[in-house]
Amino acid sequence: MSYLNSMCNIAKVSMGLIVLNLYSCGEEFLDIKSDKKIVIPTTISDAAAILENSSVMNEGRTPNLPDISSDDYEVPSNTFASLSPWEKNAYLWNSKIYVDTKGSENWSFSYQQIYYANLALEILEGVGKDGTNEKQYNSLKAQALFFRAWGHYQLVNLFCKAYDADATSELGIVIRLSTDLEEKISRSTLSESYESIISDLYLASTLHSSMQEHKTHPSKAAVFALLSKSYLMMGDYKNSLLYADSCLLYHSHLLDYNDITADAALPFERFNKEVIFHSTVNYAPIILGSNINISSSLYNLYEENDIRKRAFFTLRNGNLNFKGTYNNSAIAFGGITSAEVMLIKAECLARENKLEEAKNCLVHFLKHRYMKGTSIIISESSWGSLLSRIWMERRKELLMRGIRWSDLKRINREGLNPITLSRNIDDQLYFLEANDRRYVLPIPDVVIETSGLNQNLR
């Protein structure tokens, strides 16, 4: 499809597709139903245009609450005073976060993305597959399934407990598999939520046959990567390792940080060769790269010959700002990279007691992050110490991508290295203990009020 035709199709579909921000409840659904009658997308080109709408499918589709709540940064008291009320609430892990609808996009944006994915799937079902469109049909269906799984994955890591033996009885998310706005909704169990994510990705993996031209379009490698991430969250390390390896067969490129200009204001190109799937973290002033002050506990983990110490951070007005985004802007990258998948592989190898293989994987990765000539030595010899080292490397590599919060949840779940978080505002201390129920974020009040869904206890 030509760029011009693609843009025309997106414009046509967008005119008739006004999607409610809170796609799971509310009388406002009536507005969608009437608006959809203006232009009804029915062709395979329409399905493609929906999935190519990066403003809905990619930009801001990684929630910001995980980063706001994490321990990767600190907010000075003078900056805290200027924040919006909902940002203050989230930063201090208050039981109540949202103010009116402020902050509720952490719920609504993912369901909007899921709605678009479901619409594309329904269009494809109506079109049908034949000998003339089979390749495009399969590719588009795989992409739509990935986007639906991505949306559900973000939601389950934000609004649910860490996966454990009680997953069959713990509250999950609302699973949306159609565009039916009158469908009665309820929360699934946590295990059912993950089963839906895995099912979509399994099917997508059988349909995808090649790489995608654009990083905003999920590739077969992206499907395998999200499968690996999902199994990691579930504690199924055997399958997580299987799909990490499957992903790396298609996409194992690593940037050599010796080749970048580490002192540049924004050292990393958008869509660089490490990126498997592009998504950005939803904008919030509190975590804007030029506003935040990286925590000293994180910064001190980087050795002097670790290029990331210069490539990721810059000192400005007394604050240690983050500039290491793969989005080449102040808006944080929230997608998937081959580096993340390699770190998943290293962790899963360690958990399978393949310690030497785990070390070799880690050394291969770190050689692309340290100055040339540095001797990379992994001295940890026990299972527990090596696992702790890998967790540290994850923290150093994957900061400000919406990942740290889910890592904290699963690390605390295991109890090997329980982590207590703290904040200091005007000399008043705030704490979040390991496994505190506030690790499960509240569903926006407006959703609870209009849907009757069970709220998370804080």
Short mmCIF file of C-alpha atoms in Angstrom, two decimals:
data_model
loop_
_atom_site.label_atom_id
_atom_site.label_comp_id
_atom_site.label_asym_id
_atom_site.label_seq_id
_atom_site.Cartn_x
_atom_site.Cartn_y
_atom_site.Cartn_z
CA MET A 1 0.00 0.00 0.00
CA SER A 2 1.41 3.40 -0.93
CA TYR A 3 1.99 6.00 1.77
CA LEU A 4 -0.66 8.31 0.23
CA ASN A 5 -3.27 5.58 0.02
CA SER A 6 -2.46 4.52 3.57
CA MET A 7 -2.94 8.06 4.87
CA CYS A 8 -6.21 8.40 2.96
CA ASN A 9 -7.52 5.18 4.43
CA ILE A 10 -6.52 6.21 7.94
CA ALA A 11 -8.29 9.53 7.48
CA LYS A 12 -11.42 7.82 6.14
CA VAL A 13 -11.58 5.32 8.96
CA SER A 14 -10.79 7.91 11.62
CA MET A 15 -13.74 10.04 10.51
CA GLY A 16 -16.11 7.19 11.27
CA LEU A 17 -14.29 5.66 14.21
CA ILE A 18 -14.55 7.82 17.29
CA VAL A 19 -13.63 5.52 20.12
CA LEU A 20 -14.63 6.13 23.70
CA ASN A 21 -11.69 6.58 26.05
CA LEU A 22 -13.31 4.34 28.64
CA TYR A 23 -14.03 1.38 26.35
CA SER A 24 -15.53 -0.87 28.95
CA CYS A 25 -18.51 0.92 30.36
CA GLY A 26 -20.74 3.93 30.21
CA GLU A 27 -23.66 5.46 28.32
CA GLU A 28 -21.20 7.24 26.05
CA PHE A 29 -21.09 4.03 24.00
CA LEU A 30 -24.19 5.37 22.27
CA ASP A 31 -22.04 8.08 20.72
CA ILE A 32 -19.70 5.49 19.23
CA LYS A 33 -22.56 3.51 17.73
CA SER A 34 -24.04 6.51 15.99
CA ASP A 35 -20.66 7.81 14.82
CA LYS A 36 -19.71 4.44 13.36
CA LYS A 37 -22.64 4.74 10.95
CA ILE A 38 -20.94 7.64 9.19
CA VAL A 39 -18.31 5.43 7.57
CA ILE A 40 -18.28 1.69 8.15
CA PRO A 41 -14.82 0.21 7.52
CA THR A 42 -15.22 -3.05 5.62
CA THR A 43 -12.17 -3.64 3.43
CA ILE A 44 -8.78 -5.17 4.06
CA SER A 45 -7.31 -1.72 3.35
CA ASP A 46 -9.50 -0.33 6.13
CA ALA A 47 -8.18 -2.96 8.54
CA ALA A 48 -4.62 -2.06 7.57
CA ALA A 49 -5.32 1.65 8.06
CA ILE A 50 -6.70 1.04 11.55
CA LEU A 51 -3.60 -0.89 12.58
CA GLU A 52 -1.31 1.72 11.02
CA ASN A 53 -2.79 4.49 13.17
CA SER A 54 0.30 4.85 15.34
CA SER A 55 -1.27 7.58 17.48
CA VAL A 56 -3.60 4.91 18.88
CA MET A 57 -1.60 1.71 18.45
CA ASN A 58 1.90 2.90 19.47
CA GLU A 59 2.18 6.42 20.86
CA GLY A 60 1.48 6.62 24.59
CA ARG A 61 0.32 3.00 24.70
CA THR A 62 2.64 2.04 27.53
CA PRO A 63 1.02 3.30 30.76
CA ASN A 64 2.83 5.95 32.81
CA LEU A 65 1.73 4.85 36.29
CA PRO A 66 4.38 2.10 36.54
CA ASP A 67 7.19 4.61 36.04
CA ILE A 68 5.56 7.25 38.24
CA SER A 69 5.29 4.69 41.05
CA SER A 70 8.76 3.15 40.67
CA ASP A 71 12.04 3.77 42.50
CA ASP A 72 14.13 4.80 39.48
CA TYR A 73 13.85 8.52 40.23
CA GLU A 74 13.21 11.09 42.92
CA VAL A 75 11.13 14.25 42.90
CA PRO A 76 12.65 17.21 44.77
CA SER A 77 10.26 18.93 47.16
CA ASN A 78 10.15 22.15 45.11
CA THR A 79 9.24 20.19 41.97
CA PHE A 80 6.68 18.11 43.85
CA ALA A 81 4.76 21.26 44.77
CA SER A 82 4.17 22.05 41.10
CA LEU A 83 2.82 18.62 40.14
CA SER A 84 -0.82 17.94 39.41
CA PRO A 85 -2.79 16.31 42.27
CA TRP A 86 -3.08 12.91 40.58
CA GLU A 87 0.68 12.78 39.94
CA LYS A 88 1.33 13.57 43.60
CA ASN A 89 -1.05 10.81 44.64
CA ALA A 90 0.63 8.27 42.37
CA TYR A 91 4.15 9.27 43.42
CA LEU A 92 3.30 8.82 47.11
CA TRP A 93 1.39 5.55 46.51
CA ASN A 94 -1.79 7.03 47.96
CA SER A 95 -4.84 4.80 48.11
CA LYS A 96 -6.72 7.26 45.92
CA ILE A 97 -4.90 8.37 42.79
CA TYR A 98 -7.22 9.83 40.17
CA VAL A 99 -8.70 13.31 40.31
CA ASP A 100 -11.85 13.43 38.21
CA THR A 101 -10.61 11.60 35.08
CA LYS A 102 -6.99 12.75 35.37
CA GLY A 103 -4.73 9.71 35.19
CA SER A 104 -7.49 7.42 33.93
CA GLU A 105 -5.81 7.17 30.52
CA ASN A 106 -3.72 4.41 32.09
CA TRP A 107 -6.88 2.33 31.72
CA SER A 108 -8.61 3.93 28.77
CA PHE A 109 -5.71 4.12 26.31
CA SER A 110 -5.11 0.36 26.46
CA TYR A 111 -8.79 -0.40 25.95
CA GLN A 112 -8.91 2.04 23.06
CA GLN A 113 -6.01 0.16 21.47
CA ILE A 114 -7.81 -3.14 22.13
CA TYR A 115 -10.97 -1.76 20.51
CA TYR A 116 -9.08 -0.87 17.36
CA ALA A 117 -7.48 -4.32 17.28
CA ASN A 118 -10.88 -5.99 17.68
CA LEU A 119 -12.36 -3.84 14.94
CA ALA A 120 -9.57 -4.82 12.56
CA LEU A 121 -10.11 -8.50 13.41
CA GLU A 122 -13.85 -8.22 12.75
CA ILE A 123 -13.22 -6.49 9.42
CA LEU A 124 -10.84 -9.28 8.42
CA GLU A 125 -13.37 -11.90 9.41
CA GLY A 126 -15.93 -10.19 7.20
CA VAL A 127 -13.53 -9.92 4.27
CA GLY A 128 -12.39 -13.52 4.44
CA LYS A 129 -9.15 -15.04 3.23
CA ASP A 130 -8.55 -16.20 -0.33
CA GLY A 131 -5.68 -16.82 -2.71
CA THR A 132 -5.38 -13.14 -3.61
CA ASN A 133 -5.06 -11.69 -0.11
CA GLU A 134 -3.74 -14.53 2.06
CA LYS A 135 -0.33 -13.04 2.86
CA GLN A 136 -1.69 -9.59 3.76
CA TYR A 137 -4.66 -11.11 5.60
CA ASN A 138 -2.45 -13.30 7.79
CA SER A 139 -0.04 -10.46 8.51
CA LEU A 140 -2.81 -8.05 9.51
CA LYS A 141 -4.56 -10.63 11.67
CA ALA A 142 -1.29 -11.42 13.45
CA GLN A 143 -0.66 -7.71 14.06
CA ALA A 144 -4.17 -7.16 15.43
CA LEU A 145 -3.82 -10.15 17.76
CA PHE A 146 -0.49 -8.78 19.00
CA PHE A 147 -1.95 -5.33 19.66
CA ARG A 148 -4.86 -6.86 21.58
CA ALA A 149 -2.44 -8.96 23.63
CA TRP A 150 -0.20 -5.93 24.21
CA GLY A 151 -3.11 -3.89 25.56
CA HIS A 152 -4.26 -6.69 27.86
CA TYR A 153 -0.66 -7.31 28.99
CA GLN A 154 -0.21 -3.66 30.03
CA LEU A 155 -3.48 -3.73 31.94
CA VAL A 156 -2.82 -6.99 33.78
CA ASN A 157 0.58 -5.77 34.99
CA LEU A 158 -0.94 -2.55 36.27
CA PHE A 159 -4.29 -3.55 37.76
CA CYS A 160 -3.57 -7.09 39.01
CA LYS A 161 -1.38 -8.81 41.58
CA ALA A 162 1.82 -10.57 40.60
CA TYR A 163 1.04 -13.99 39.13
CA ASP A 164 1.34 -16.83 41.66
CA ALA A 165 -0.31 -20.08 42.74
CA ASP A 166 -3.52 -18.18 43.58
CA ALA A 167 -3.93 -16.83 40.04
CA THR A 168 -7.04 -18.93 39.41
CA SER A 169 -8.88 -17.07 42.17
CA GLU A 170 -7.29 -13.61 41.98
CA LEU A 171 -9.02 -10.80 40.12
CA GLY A 172 -7.82 -10.22 36.58
CA ILE A 173 -8.83 -7.62 34.02
CA VAL A 174 -11.81 -7.16 31.73
CA ILE A 175 -10.96 -9.17 28.62
CA ARG A 176 -12.37 -7.56 25.49
CA LEU A 177 -12.55 -9.82 22.44
CA SER A 178 -15.11 -7.91 20.36
CA THR A 179 -16.35 -4.40 19.62
CA ASP A 180 -19.79 -5.17 21.07
CA LEU A 181 -20.45 -2.16 23.28
CA GLU A 182 -23.51 -3.74 24.89
CA GLU A 183 -21.65 -6.84 26.03
CA LYS A 184 -21.94 -7.41 29.77
CA ILE A 185 -18.53 -6.95 31.31
CA SER A 186 -16.86 -8.40 34.38
CA ARG A 187 -13.35 -9.04 35.58
CA SER A 188 -11.78 -12.34 34.64
CA THR A 189 -9.46 -14.24 36.94
CA LEU A 190 -5.76 -13.49 36.75
CA SER A 191 -5.06 -16.87 35.15
CA GLU A 192 -7.80 -16.29 32.55
CA SER A 193 -6.30 -12.90 31.72
CA TYR A 194 -2.92 -14.44 30.97
CA GLU A 195 -4.53 -17.34 29.10
CA SER A 196 -6.18 -14.82 26.76
CA ILE A 197 -2.88 -13.00 26.17
CA ILE A 198 -1.03 -16.25 25.49
CA SER A 199 -3.79 -17.54 23.20
CA ASP A 200 -3.71 -14.40 21.04
CA LEU A 201 0.06 -14.53 20.76
CA TYR A 202 0.15 -18.25 19.95
CA LEU A 203 -2.26 -17.70 17.07
CA ALA A 204 -0.35 -14.63 15.90
CA SER A 205 2.89 -16.63 15.83
CA THR A 206 1.37 -19.18 13.45
CA LEU A 207 0.21 -16.46 11.04
CA HIS A 208 3.29 -14.24 10.87
CA SER A 209 5.86 -15.28 8.30
CA SER A 210 8.33 -12.41 8.11
CA MET A 211 9.76 -9.25 9.61
CA GLN A 212 7.84 -5.98 9.35
CA GLU A 213 9.16 -3.00 7.45
CA HIS A 214 8.21 -0.57 10.22
CA LYS A 215 8.99 -0.87 13.93
CA THR A 216 5.47 0.33 14.72
CA HIS A 217 4.09 -2.83 13.09
CA PRO A 218 4.52 -5.90 15.32
CA SER A 219 6.72 -8.54 13.71
CA LYS A 220 7.05 -12.27 14.37
CA ALA A 221 9.99 -11.41 16.64
CA ALA A 222 7.72 -9.03 18.59
CA VAL A 223 5.13 -11.78 19.03
CA PHE A 224 7.75 -14.15 20.42
CA ALA A 225 9.16 -11.38 22.64
CA LEU A 226 5.77 -10.65 24.20
CA LEU A 227 5.20 -14.37 24.74
CA SER A 228 8.54 -14.49 26.55
CA LYS A 229 7.67 -11.43 28.65
CA SER A 230 4.27 -12.90 29.54
CA TYR A 231 5.68 -16.25 30.62
CA LEU A 232 8.34 -14.42 32.65
CA MET A 233 5.60 -12.62 34.57
CA MET A 234 3.85 -15.96 35.13
CA GLY A 235 7.01 -17.58 36.47
CA ASP A 236 7.04 -20.13 33.65
CA TYR A 237 10.74 -19.81 32.91
CA LYS A 238 10.98 -22.80 30.59
CA ASN A 239 8.51 -21.28 28.14
CA SER A 240 9.88 -17.79 28.66
CA LEU A 241 13.31 -19.09 27.62
CA LEU A 242 11.83 -20.94 24.64
CA TYR A 243 10.24 -17.79 23.25
CA ALA A 244 13.20 -15.55 24.08
CA ASP A 245 15.32 -17.87 21.93
CA SER A 246 12.64 -17.88 19.22
CA CYS A 247 12.61 -14.08 19.19
CA LEU A 248 16.39 -13.81 19.02
CA LEU A 249 16.48 -16.13 16.01
CA TYR A 250 14.65 -13.37 14.13
CA HIS A 251 16.06 -10.28 15.84
CA SER A 252 19.23 -10.34 17.94
CA HIS A 253 20.82 -7.03 16.91
CA LEU A 254 22.53 -5.08 19.69
CA LEU A 255 23.79 -1.52 19.55
CA ASP A 256 27.46 -1.20 20.40
CA TYR A 257 27.46 1.81 22.68
CA ASN A 258 31.10 2.43 21.73
CA ASP A 259 29.73 3.61 18.37
CA ILE A 260 27.27 6.19 19.71
CA THR A 261 27.94 9.77 20.78
CA ALA A 262 27.28 9.19 24.46
CA ASP A 263 27.55 12.86 25.43
CA ALA A 264 24.94 13.98 22.90
CA ALA A 265 21.71 15.45 24.21
CA LEU A 266 19.79 12.49 22.76
CA PRO A 267 22.28 9.76 21.83
CA PHE A 268 19.86 7.15 20.48
CA GLU A 269 18.05 7.12 17.16
CA ARG A 270 14.36 6.37 17.06
CA PHE A 271 13.67 2.94 15.51
CA ASN A 272 17.31 1.93 15.96
CA LYS A 273 18.39 -1.63 15.19
CA GLU A 274 17.80 -2.89 18.75
CA VAL A 275 14.12 -1.99 18.64
CA ILE A 276 11.84 -4.96 18.03
CA PHE A 277 8.57 -3.12 18.65
CA HIS A 278 8.04 0.62 19.10
CA SER A 279 5.76 2.04 21.75
CA THR A 280 6.07 5.13 23.92
CA VAL A 281 5.16 5.77 27.53
CA ASN A 282 2.11 7.96 27.94
CA TYR A 283 3.19 11.54 28.64
CA ALA A 284 3.19 12.83 32.21
CA PRO A 285 5.25 15.86 33.31
CA ILE A 286 6.50 14.09 36.43
CA ILE A 287 8.47 11.54 34.37
CA LEU A 288 9.50 13.76 31.49
CA GLY A 289 13.20 13.09 30.89
CA SER A 290 14.19 16.72 31.40
CA ASN A 291 12.24 16.97 34.67
CA ILE A 292 13.13 13.86 36.64
CA ASN A 293 16.01 13.37 39.02
CA ILE A 294 17.37 9.83 38.74
CA SER A 295 17.79 8.20 42.14
CA SER A 296 21.33 7.99 43.46
CA SER A 297 20.80 4.31 44.32
CA LEU A 298 20.30 3.59 40.62
CA TYR A 299 22.99 5.93 39.28
CA ASN A 300 25.61 4.47 41.60
CA LEU A 301 25.13 1.02 40.05
CA TYR A 302 26.91 2.16 36.87
CA GLU A 303 30.68 1.77 36.78
CA GLU A 304 32.83 4.49 35.24
CA ASN A 305 33.61 2.40 32.14
CA ASP A 306 29.92 1.65 31.61
CA ILE A 307 29.00 3.90 28.66
CA ARG A 308 25.40 4.08 29.86
CA LYS A 309 26.53 6.34 32.68
CA ARG A 310 27.11 9.09 30.10
CA ALA A 311 24.60 7.99 27.47
CA PHE A 312 21.64 7.72 29.83
CA PHE A 313 22.14 10.67 32.16
CA THR A 314 23.01 14.35 32.21
CA LEU A 315 23.34 16.79 35.10
CA ARG A 316 21.09 19.82 34.66
CA ASN A 317 20.20 22.41 37.32
CA GLY A 318 21.34 20.08 40.05
CA ASN A 319 19.17 17.20 38.86
CA LEU A 320 20.34 14.02 37.17
CA ASN A 321 18.06 13.89 34.13
CA PHE A 322 17.40 10.84 31.98
CA LYS A 323 18.20 11.13 28.27
CA GLY A 324 18.60 7.45 27.36
CA THR A 325 15.25 6.95 25.68
CA TYR A 326 15.12 5.07 22.39
CA ASN A 327 12.47 7.54 21.23
CA ASN A 328 14.97 10.37 20.54
CA SER A 329 12.84 12.84 22.48
CA ALA A 330 11.88 13.70 26.05
CA ILE A 331 9.00 11.21 25.76
CA ALA A 332 10.12 7.82 27.05
CA PHE A 333 10.38 4.68 24.93
CA GLY A 334 8.15 1.87 26.18
CA GLY A 335 8.54 -0.82 23.53
CA ILE A 336 10.59 -4.01 23.27
CA THR A 337 14.28 -4.34 22.40
CA SER A 338 16.57 -7.27 21.71
CA ALA A 339 18.57 -6.23 24.80
CA GLU A 340 15.52 -6.81 27.00
CA VAL A 341 14.96 -10.22 25.45
CA MET A 342 18.62 -11.17 26.03
CA LEU A 343 18.26 -10.24 29.69
CA ILE A 344 15.13 -12.38 29.90
CA LYS A 345 17.10 -15.24 28.36
CA ALA A 346 19.92 -14.80 30.89
CA GLU A 347 17.46 -14.83 33.79
CA CYS A 348 15.63 -17.91 32.55
CA LEU A 349 18.89 -19.77 31.98
CA ALA A 350 19.90 -18.97 35.56
CA ARG A 351 16.54 -20.15 36.85
CA GLU A 352 16.97 -23.39 34.91
CA ASN A 353 20.32 -23.75 36.76
CA LYS A 354 22.29 -23.28 33.54
CA LEU A 355 24.59 -20.81 35.24
CA GLU A 356 27.47 -20.78 32.77
CA GLU A 357 25.12 -20.26 29.83
CA ALA A 358 23.43 -17.44 31.75
CA LYS A 359 26.81 -15.81 32.41
CA ASN A 360 27.84 -16.11 28.76
CA CYS A 361 24.59 -14.49 27.67
CA LEU A 362 25.12 -11.65 30.14
CA VAL A 363 28.74 -11.12 29.08
CA HIS A 364 27.71 -10.96 25.40
CA PHE A 365 25.18 -8.25 26.24
CA LEU A 366 27.48 -6.22 28.50
CA LYS A 367 30.27 -6.12 25.92
CA HIS A 368 27.96 -3.84 23.94
CA ARG A 369 27.55 -1.48 26.90
CA TYR A 370 31.09 -1.11 28.30
CA MET A 371 34.11 0.66 26.82
CA LYS A 372 36.21 -1.39 24.45
CA GLY A 373 38.94 -3.30 26.22
CA THR A 374 36.93 -3.69 29.43
CA SER A 375 37.16 -7.17 30.87
CA ILE A 376 33.62 -8.28 31.65
CA ILE A 377 33.72 -10.63 34.61
CA ILE A 378 30.63 -12.21 36.14
CA SER A 379 31.95 -13.42 39.49
CA GLU A 380 28.63 -14.53 40.95
CA SER A 381 28.77 -18.31 41.36
CA SER A 382 25.55 -19.26 43.12
CA TRP A 383 22.05 -19.36 41.69
CA GLY A 384 20.79 -16.63 44.03
CA SER A 385 23.71 -14.25 43.57
CA LEU A 386 23.62 -14.59 39.78
CA LEU A 387 19.88 -13.97 39.74
CA SER A 388 20.37 -10.83 41.82
CA ARG A 389 23.06 -9.65 39.38
CA ILE A 390 20.72 -10.17 36.42
CA TRP A 391 17.97 -8.25 38.19
CA MET A 392 20.45 -5.42 38.74
CA GLU A 393 21.37 -5.45 35.05
CA ARG A 394 17.68 -5.31 34.12
CA ARG A 395 17.28 -2.26 36.31
CA LYS A 396 20.31 -0.54 34.75
CA GLU A 397 19.19 -1.27 31.18
CA LEU A 398 15.39 -1.00 31.24
CA LEU A 399 14.77 2.09 33.34
CA MET A 400 11.91 4.45 32.51
CA ARG A 401 10.22 1.99 30.14
CA GLY A 402 7.29 0.98 32.34
CA ILE A 403 9.07 -2.26 33.30
CA ARG A 404 10.55 -1.68 36.77
CA TRP A 405 7.16 -1.77 38.55
CA SER A 406 6.28 -5.27 37.31
CA ASP A 407 9.83 -6.39 38.14
CA LEU A 408 9.40 -5.12 41.70
CA LYS A 409 6.14 -7.03 42.01
CA ARG A 410 7.58 -10.34 40.87
CA ILE A 411 10.88 -9.93 42.80
CA ASN A 412 8.96 -9.20 45.99
CA ARG A 413 6.61 -12.11 45.29
CA GLU A 414 9.58 -14.50 45.46
CA GLY A 415 10.96 -13.09 48.70
CA LEU A 416 14.60 -13.62 47.72
CA ASN A 417 15.44 -9.90 47.87
CA PRO A 418 12.38 -8.03 49.21
CA ILE A 419 12.53 -4.34 48.38
CA THR A 420 11.02 -1.48 50.39
CA LEU A 421 10.54 1.78 48.51
CA SER A 422 10.70 5.20 50.15
CA ARG A 423 9.95 8.84 49.31
CA ASN A 424 11.04 12.00 51.08
CA ILE A 425 8.98 15.15 50.59
CA ASP A 426 9.73 18.10 52.88
CA ASP A 427 11.44 15.72 55.31
CA GLN A 428 8.33 13.57 55.58
CA LEU A 429 9.01 9.94 54.72
CA TYR A 430 6.65 7.63 52.84
CA PHE A 431 7.19 3.88 52.47
CA LEU A 432 5.93 1.06 50.29
CA GLU A 433 6.72 -2.35 51.74
CA ALA A 434 7.30 -5.44 49.64
CA ASN A 435 4.01 -7.07 48.55
CA ASP A 436 1.97 -4.12 49.80
CA ARG A 437 -1.48 -4.24 48.21
CA ARG A 438 -0.83 -0.76 46.78
CA TYR A 439 1.34 -2.47 44.15
CA VAL A 440 -2.00 -3.19 42.48
CA LEU A 441 -3.17 0.12 41.04
CA PRO A 442 -6.82 1.17 41.45
CA ILE A 443 -9.18 1.09 38.51
CA PRO A 444 -10.27 4.67 37.68
CA ASP A 445 -13.24 5.78 39.75
CA VAL A 446 -15.28 6.77 36.70
CA VAL A 447 -15.01 3.19 35.41
CA ILE A 448 -16.11 1.69 38.72
CA GLU A 449 -19.04 4.11 39.00
CA THR A 450 -20.43 3.33 35.54
CA SER A 451 -19.62 -0.37 35.27
CA GLY A 452 -20.01 -1.92 38.69
CA LEU A 453 -16.65 -3.67 38.39
CA ASN A 454 -14.93 -4.83 41.56
CA GLN A 455 -12.35 -2.29 42.69
CA ASN A 456 -8.87 -3.26 43.81
CA LEU A 457 -8.37 -2.91 47.54
CA ARG A 458 -5.68 -0.39 48.47
#
